Amino acid sequence: MQTRKTLRVYFNMKTKLILLTLLFTNFTLAQSLERRLEVVTRTESNKPRVEEVVLTDLISAESFDGEYFKIVKGKSDEAIRFDDPEELSFRAATAYYHLTKARTYFIQKVKSDYVATLPKMVIRIEHTNQFSELGHFAHDNLGPQFNNALTVPAGKGLASKGVKPWGMEIWFRPMKRVHLRDLKTNNLGNQEFQVLMSRFRNQIHMQSLQRFITQLVIAVTAEASGDILTTDALVRTVGASLIMEAGYQFYEPISKLFSRKWYWLDSALVPEIIYHEYAHAALSDQLVLSHSTATIEGMADFFAGQIANSPKLAKKIKKYNTFNGKDATKKQDYMLQFEATEYANTDFVFGMLWEIKNILGQEQGEVFMYELRKKITTNASIRGQLIEGILTTCDEVCETPFVDKLRILKALNLRGI
Ligand SMILES: [Zn+2]
């Protein structure tokens, strides 16, 4: 009896031990990996620097394949390897690091269930193809893209043409240096680089550099012929693009190149661009990724600014935004033209949302903006659905809705809304 009992206890213990071992093994296998690598980060004064950081949630010991992001080159399905050439691995590491930071922000700060349950995303760097809703990638020869970034919606694929379904993806274009002299747009090459940079902001997200330059040529010609609207649009964009200007520091970490004579944008190495694109993904349950509008770009910029969490950047936004910046070249009252796609990247809406956050206070303001997405759509007009959405959201989220709405309305009225 005693022996049988001892045996049973022994047997139970052994079973438990085996189970525990199995459990532990599985746990070890499922545990995500970490890796220390150099990436581009920001200093306290928001300057770029190369810093060693820890990449988390990796599921591969050799490549940039994680639980939430897989970084690939161009059209490839294979994750970029840690030992790939620096120009690839450094960009992959920087994108991976800041995407992880942006994802954590949405889950921890604004408690986004949508982001927490988003399927793993494929991130393409050095990818030049245009986006095709049916074919995923447009033909290689069709206007290759440089110096920008793009978030694309998921697609069903096209079985008959061998196009597999794909999930939501972020694409970072390769950088291409353009000498300012070669822009040949009515003396533009001699202008302050900052002016050009501000104007260039319009092409981020949905436009190519080529289209941007073509538009500049048209705009500059129109300016000369006295077309008031176009001239005004150009003046206004000088104050815009605050996020971009803050992100662009005339520094290329790989070649260590500083230059005012050349234009390029290495989008996978600019934290604020990475945050902006991820914000599009995080808002995409309500703001569909079809085209650029003032609303969708303003919302993405707002969260890019929050994730960057830089006092220096916040100061700049406060000072220079065209909505109410004290030192903006030209403060701009609301104009009907802001609703048009061409003006989607001007910072009027960004400045407006930033100001509302300041009225409500940091913590309440952030939650407010994320809730706001439920009350608006990509096509929301500023004066119509966006303002209505802001007021309805305040009814639900603000601590003192009556007082807060009055304060918000007062700020809006000052800008002609
Ligand atoms: Zn965008």
XYZ file of C-alpha atoms and ligand atoms in Angstrom:
418
model
C 0.000 0.000 0.000
C 2.696 2.338 1.145
C 4.772 1.420 -1.915
C 1.841 1.942 -4.272
C 1.143 5.344 -2.738
C 4.785 6.341 -3.015
C 4.781 5.150 -6.597
C 1.644 7.165 -7.341
C 3.129 10.279 -5.769
C 6.315 9.669 -7.694
C 4.346 9.128 -10.889
C 2.294 12.307 -10.328
C 5.410 14.278 -9.624
C 7.046 12.926 -12.738
C 3.987 13.775 -14.865
C 3.958 17.261 -13.433
C 7.646 17.623 -14.129
C 7.209 16.483 -17.733
C 4.252 18.811 -18.162
C 6.234 21.655 -16.626
C 9.210 20.908 -18.869
C 6.948 20.832 -21.921
C 5.283 24.036 -20.851
C 8.625 25.703 -20.230
C 9.977 24.549 -23.589
C 6.921 25.890 -25.369
C 7.168 29.092 -23.418
C 10.821 29.471 -24.361
C 10.003 28.811 -28.006
C 7.159 31.324 -27.994
C 9.185 33.932 -26.154
C 10.101 36.828 -28.385
C 13.691 37.754 -29.027
C 15.590 40.974 -28.624
C 18.535 42.432 -30.469
C 20.784 45.435 -29.857
C 21.363 47.481 -32.992
C 22.164 51.030 -34.067
C 19.289 53.186 -35.351
C 18.516 56.870 -35.933
C 16.948 58.523 -32.895
C 16.552 62.142 -31.771
C 18.503 64.127 -29.224
C 16.686 66.264 -26.667
C 16.939 69.188 -29.035
C 15.363 66.993 -31.732
C 18.559 66.556 -33.793
C 19.220 63.196 -35.454
C 21.812 60.894 -33.914
C 22.859 57.273 -34.273
C 22.144 55.347 -31.082
C 22.279 51.711 -30.009
C 18.814 50.516 -28.953
C 17.059 47.218 -28.199
C 14.676 45.868 -30.832
C 11.947 43.821 -29.138
C 9.269 41.260 -30.146
C 11.462 39.607 -32.787
C 10.615 36.023 -33.746
C 13.788 35.451 -35.757
C 17.372 35.441 -34.507
C 18.697 36.423 -37.935
C 16.309 38.857 -39.524
C 13.872 41.741 -39.020
C 10.910 39.412 -38.601
C 8.845 40.199 -35.524
C 5.481 39.464 -33.982
C 4.030 42.686 -35.361
C 6.273 43.773 -38.228
C 8.282 42.093 -40.955
C 10.685 44.400 -42.780
C 11.383 43.370 -46.371
C 13.184 44.903 -49.334
C 11.067 46.036 -52.283
C 8.647 43.369 -53.516
C 10.340 40.545 -51.580
C 8.551 38.339 -49.027
C 11.778 37.565 -47.144
C 12.695 39.604 -44.085
C 15.884 41.678 -44.354
C 18.717 39.994 -42.429
C 20.745 41.590 -39.649
C 23.902 40.825 -41.644
C 22.634 42.359 -44.888
C 24.617 45.414 -46.111
C 24.374 48.454 -43.832
C 22.283 50.520 -46.236
C 19.545 47.907 -45.880
C 19.913 46.731 -42.286
C 20.317 50.231 -40.817
C 17.090 51.446 -42.460
C 15.277 48.230 -41.487
C 16.434 48.581 -37.871
C 15.386 52.257 -37.699
C 11.955 51.551 -39.217
C 11.419 48.514 -36.948
C 12.390 50.440 -33.822
C 10.136 53.448 -34.450
C 7.201 51.342 -35.681
C 7.382 49.387 -32.411
C 7.428 52.682 -30.513
C 4.389 53.964 -32.434
C 2.453 50.727 -31.900
C 3.199 50.794 -28.160
C 2.013 54.414 -28.018
C -1.402 53.588 -29.474
C -1.894 50.578 -27.201
C -0.625 52.141 -23.966
C -1.491 55.830 -24.294
C -4.843 55.799 -26.085
C -5.767 52.172 -25.280
C -6.483 51.237 -28.881
C -8.063 47.772 -29.149
C -7.907 48.116 -32.902
C -4.120 48.528 -32.900
C -3.693 45.736 -30.319
C -5.460 43.324 -32.662
C -3.992 44.535 -35.963
C -2.489 41.651 -37.911
C 1.274 41.635 -38.441
C 2.256 44.209 -41.038
C 4.711 43.875 -43.905
C 6.936 46.952 -44.160
C 8.705 47.522 -47.465
C 11.838 49.647 -47.640
C 13.726 50.698 -50.765
C 10.467 50.018 -52.612
C 9.905 52.000 -55.809
C 6.711 50.519 -57.282
C 3.523 52.520 -57.290
C 0.501 51.027 -55.547
C -2.159 49.179 -57.524
C -5.483 48.382 -55.864
C -5.862 45.268 -57.986
C -2.326 44.124 -58.570
C -0.678 45.226 -55.298
C 2.397 46.536 -57.167
C 2.106 48.568 -60.336
C 4.453 47.668 -63.188
C 8.153 48.330 -62.464
C 8.442 50.830 -65.305
C 5.460 52.871 -64.233
C 6.915 56.018 -62.611
C 9.220 54.595 -59.921
C 8.904 56.437 -56.615
C 11.625 58.063 -54.517
C 11.958 60.321 -51.481
C 8.599 59.582 -49.895
C 6.492 57.053 -47.978
C 3.032 55.555 -48.275
C 0.600 53.419 -46.253
C -1.477 51.109 -48.419
C -4.749 49.345 -47.581
C -5.110 45.536 -47.602
C -6.188 43.925 -50.870
C -7.897 40.715 -51.970
C -5.352 39.946 -54.666
C -6.093 38.643 -58.133
C -5.939 34.860 -58.259
C -6.192 34.750 -62.051
C -3.023 36.856 -62.334
C -1.203 35.152 -59.473
C -1.485 38.162 -57.168
C -1.754 36.938 -53.570
C -3.930 38.793 -51.030
C -1.993 41.281 -48.909
C -2.540 43.056 -45.585
C -2.105 46.722 -44.760
C 1.510 47.703 -45.531
C 3.824 50.696 -45.170
C 6.194 51.479 -48.013
C 9.349 53.557 -47.643
C 10.808 54.781 -50.921
C 14.543 54.897 -51.590
C 16.145 58.308 -51.331
C 17.368 59.978 -54.474
C 19.529 63.082 -54.384
C 18.333 65.903 -56.563
C 20.596 68.912 -57.001
C 18.607 72.053 -56.338
C 20.080 73.549 -59.492
C 18.492 70.747 -61.518
C 15.001 71.588 -60.335
C 15.054 74.480 -62.819
C 11.860 75.909 -61.454
C 12.182 79.663 -61.813
C 15.084 80.273 -59.484
C 13.860 77.762 -56.971
C 17.375 76.363 -56.736
C 18.533 79.669 -55.276
C 15.815 79.833 -52.671
C 16.249 78.993 -49.041
C 16.186 75.255 -48.686
C 13.629 75.546 -45.923
C 11.176 77.116 -48.363
C 11.621 74.278 -50.797
C 11.285 71.779 -47.970
C 8.030 73.294 -46.827
C 6.654 73.084 -50.309
C 7.876 69.578 -50.798
C 5.780 68.403 -47.864
C 2.795 68.313 -50.166
C 4.123 65.246 -51.923
C 4.497 63.072 -48.847
C 1.946 60.312 -48.578
C 0.257 60.257 -51.967
C 2.351 62.100 -54.496
C 5.575 61.466 -56.329
C 8.514 63.825 -56.448
C 7.926 64.213 -60.162
C 4.353 65.292 -59.633
C 5.412 67.620 -56.865
C 7.974 69.327 -59.062
C 5.517 69.561 -61.949
C 3.069 71.222 -59.611
C 5.734 73.607 -58.430
C 6.432 74.631 -61.991
C 2.741 75.227 -62.533
C 2.415 77.070 -59.228
C 5.437 79.287 -59.828
C 4.163 80.127 -63.309
C 0.752 80.904 -61.869
C 2.428 83.049 -59.228
C 4.115 85.087 -61.966
C 0.805 85.523 -63.771
C -0.811 86.807 -60.575
C -3.131 83.958 -59.793
C -4.023 84.934 -56.239
C -5.238 81.569 -55.019
C -2.119 79.715 -56.083
C 0.198 82.371 -54.695
C -1.625 82.250 -51.439
C -1.386 78.476 -51.337
C 2.377 78.740 -51.694
C 2.717 81.376 -49.002
C 0.632 79.259 -46.712
C 2.696 76.113 -47.182
C 5.807 77.977 -46.036
C 4.484 77.731 -42.514
C 3.231 74.212 -43.050
C 5.053 70.919 -42.903
C 6.246 71.497 -39.371
C 6.704 67.826 -38.747
C 8.704 67.398 -41.924
C 10.878 70.406 -41.327
C 11.622 69.260 -37.839
C 12.467 65.831 -39.189
C 14.655 67.036 -41.982
C 18.024 68.142 -40.734
C 20.254 68.143 -43.806
C 21.958 65.067 -42.480
C 22.293 61.632 -43.967
C 23.455 59.207 -41.282
C 24.796 56.561 -43.680
C 27.027 58.724 -45.852
C 27.430 61.305 -43.042
C 26.524 63.913 -45.606
C 25.398 67.407 -44.732
C 24.221 69.507 -47.632
C 22.105 72.459 -48.587
C 22.730 72.012 -52.289
C 20.964 68.703 -52.630
C 17.495 67.540 -51.857
C 16.698 64.023 -50.719
C 14.462 62.370 -48.190
C 15.461 59.074 -46.645
C 11.995 58.352 -45.318
C 12.861 55.078 -43.501
C 15.415 57.022 -41.427
C 13.107 59.854 -40.315
C 11.268 58.964 -37.070
C 8.465 61.504 -37.638
C 7.660 60.069 -41.091
C 7.582 56.544 -39.637
C 5.160 57.740 -36.924
C 3.016 59.593 -39.481
C 2.640 56.489 -41.649
C 1.952 54.201 -38.681
C -0.680 56.668 -37.443
C -2.482 56.200 -40.780
C -2.548 52.460 -40.024
C -3.724 53.002 -36.433
C -6.582 55.266 -37.571
C -7.551 53.115 -40.555
C -10.500 51.378 -38.873
C -12.347 54.676 -39.385
C -10.197 56.763 -41.737
C -9.859 54.598 -44.827
C -6.621 54.827 -46.803
C -8.011 55.953 -50.123
C -6.478 59.381 -50.711
C -5.006 62.387 -48.915
C -7.414 64.865 -47.351
C -6.876 67.660 -44.870
C -8.622 65.571 -42.204
C -6.668 62.330 -42.608
C -3.285 64.103 -42.933
C -3.981 66.443 -40.015
C -4.904 63.479 -37.801
C -1.777 61.506 -38.824
C 0.432 64.547 -38.177
C -1.179 65.085 -34.792
C -0.247 61.579 -33.656
C 3.219 61.776 -35.255
C 3.791 64.847 -33.079
C 2.500 63.059 -29.976
C 4.598 59.933 -30.502
C 7.716 62.016 -31.148
C 7.009 63.504 -27.710
C 9.679 66.168 -28.066
C 9.323 69.412 -26.106
C 11.445 71.124 -28.751
C 9.132 69.951 -31.540
C 6.048 70.922 -29.514
C 7.514 74.399 -29.091
C 8.057 74.682 -32.845
C 4.532 73.504 -33.619
C 3.120 76.029 -31.180
C 5.233 78.830 -32.614
C 4.930 78.292 -36.344
C 1.684 76.458 -37.162
C -0.488 78.476 -39.510
C -3.603 77.929 -37.424
C -2.464 80.074 -34.513
C 1.341 80.042 -34.268
C 2.691 83.265 -32.759
C 5.594 83.432 -35.197
C 3.942 81.909 -38.277
C 4.883 83.824 -41.405
C 1.232 84.209 -42.070
C -1.551 83.125 -39.782
C -4.323 81.810 -41.893
C -8.028 82.070 -41.377
C -10.137 79.205 -42.602
C -10.584 79.091 -46.355
C -12.840 76.874 -48.413
C -9.777 75.797 -50.424
C -8.432 73.906 -47.409
C -11.011 71.252 -48.130
C -9.395 70.438 -51.491
C -6.988 67.508 -51.834
C -4.140 69.726 -53.088
C -4.055 71.382 -49.693
C -4.296 68.174 -47.697
C -0.821 68.567 -46.248
C -0.994 72.171 -45.149
C -0.879 72.340 -41.391
C -4.147 74.153 -40.719
C -5.950 71.062 -39.376
C -2.791 69.866 -37.608
C -2.459 73.238 -35.852
C -6.162 73.196 -34.995
C -6.056 69.707 -33.430
C -2.849 70.609 -31.557
C -4.548 73.695 -30.110
C -7.619 71.704 -29.012
C -5.302 69.247 -27.256
C -3.679 72.181 -25.450
C -7.122 73.432 -24.402
C -8.118 70.021 -23.015
C -4.739 69.170 -21.515
C -2.231 66.567 -22.689
C -3.807 63.367 -21.387
C -7.441 64.141 -22.098
C -6.460 65.690 -25.432
C -4.749 62.552 -26.724
C -7.647 60.256 -25.835
C -10.022 62.840 -27.316
C -8.228 62.845 -30.692
C -8.249 59.066 -30.930
C -11.962 58.953 -30.120
C -12.558 61.699 -32.673
C -11.719 59.319 -35.538
C -15.004 57.479 -34.872
C -17.014 60.613 -35.604
C -15.321 61.504 -38.877
C -14.322 59.938 -42.195
C -11.422 60.411 -44.603
C -13.641 62.713 -46.643
C -14.819 64.801 -43.669
C -14.826 68.499 -44.516
C -13.106 70.717 -41.961
C -16.016 73.078 -41.513
C -18.689 70.382 -41.571
C -18.050 66.882 -40.290
C -14.721 67.549 -38.565
C -16.026 70.402 -36.388
C -19.248 68.517 -35.693
C -17.181 65.457 -34.769
C -15.035 67.529 -32.414
C -18.102 68.853 -30.573
C -19.824 65.434 -30.339
C -16.594 63.830 -29.125
C -16.349 66.533 -26.452
C -19.869 65.656 -25.245
C -18.647 62.102 -24.686
C -15.046 62.541 -23.580
C -14.557 66.024 -22.064
C -14.633 66.375 -18.297
C -16.674 69.582 -18.455
C -18.262 69.446 -21.931
C -20.138 72.750 -21.736
C -17.120 74.824 -20.717
C -14.703 72.885 -22.928
C -16.907 73.239 -26.009
C -17.123 76.990 -25.435
C -13.341 77.217 -25.244
C -12.911 75.104 -28.384
C -15.504 77.146 -30.297
C -13.793 80.361 -29.250
C -10.457 79.107 -30.647
C -12.159 78.016 -33.881
C -14.033 81.296 -34.275
C -10.762 83.199 -34.058
C -9.673 81.398 -37.233
C -12.867 82.079 -39.153
C -14.645 78.795 -38.598
Zn -0.016 60.931 -44.809
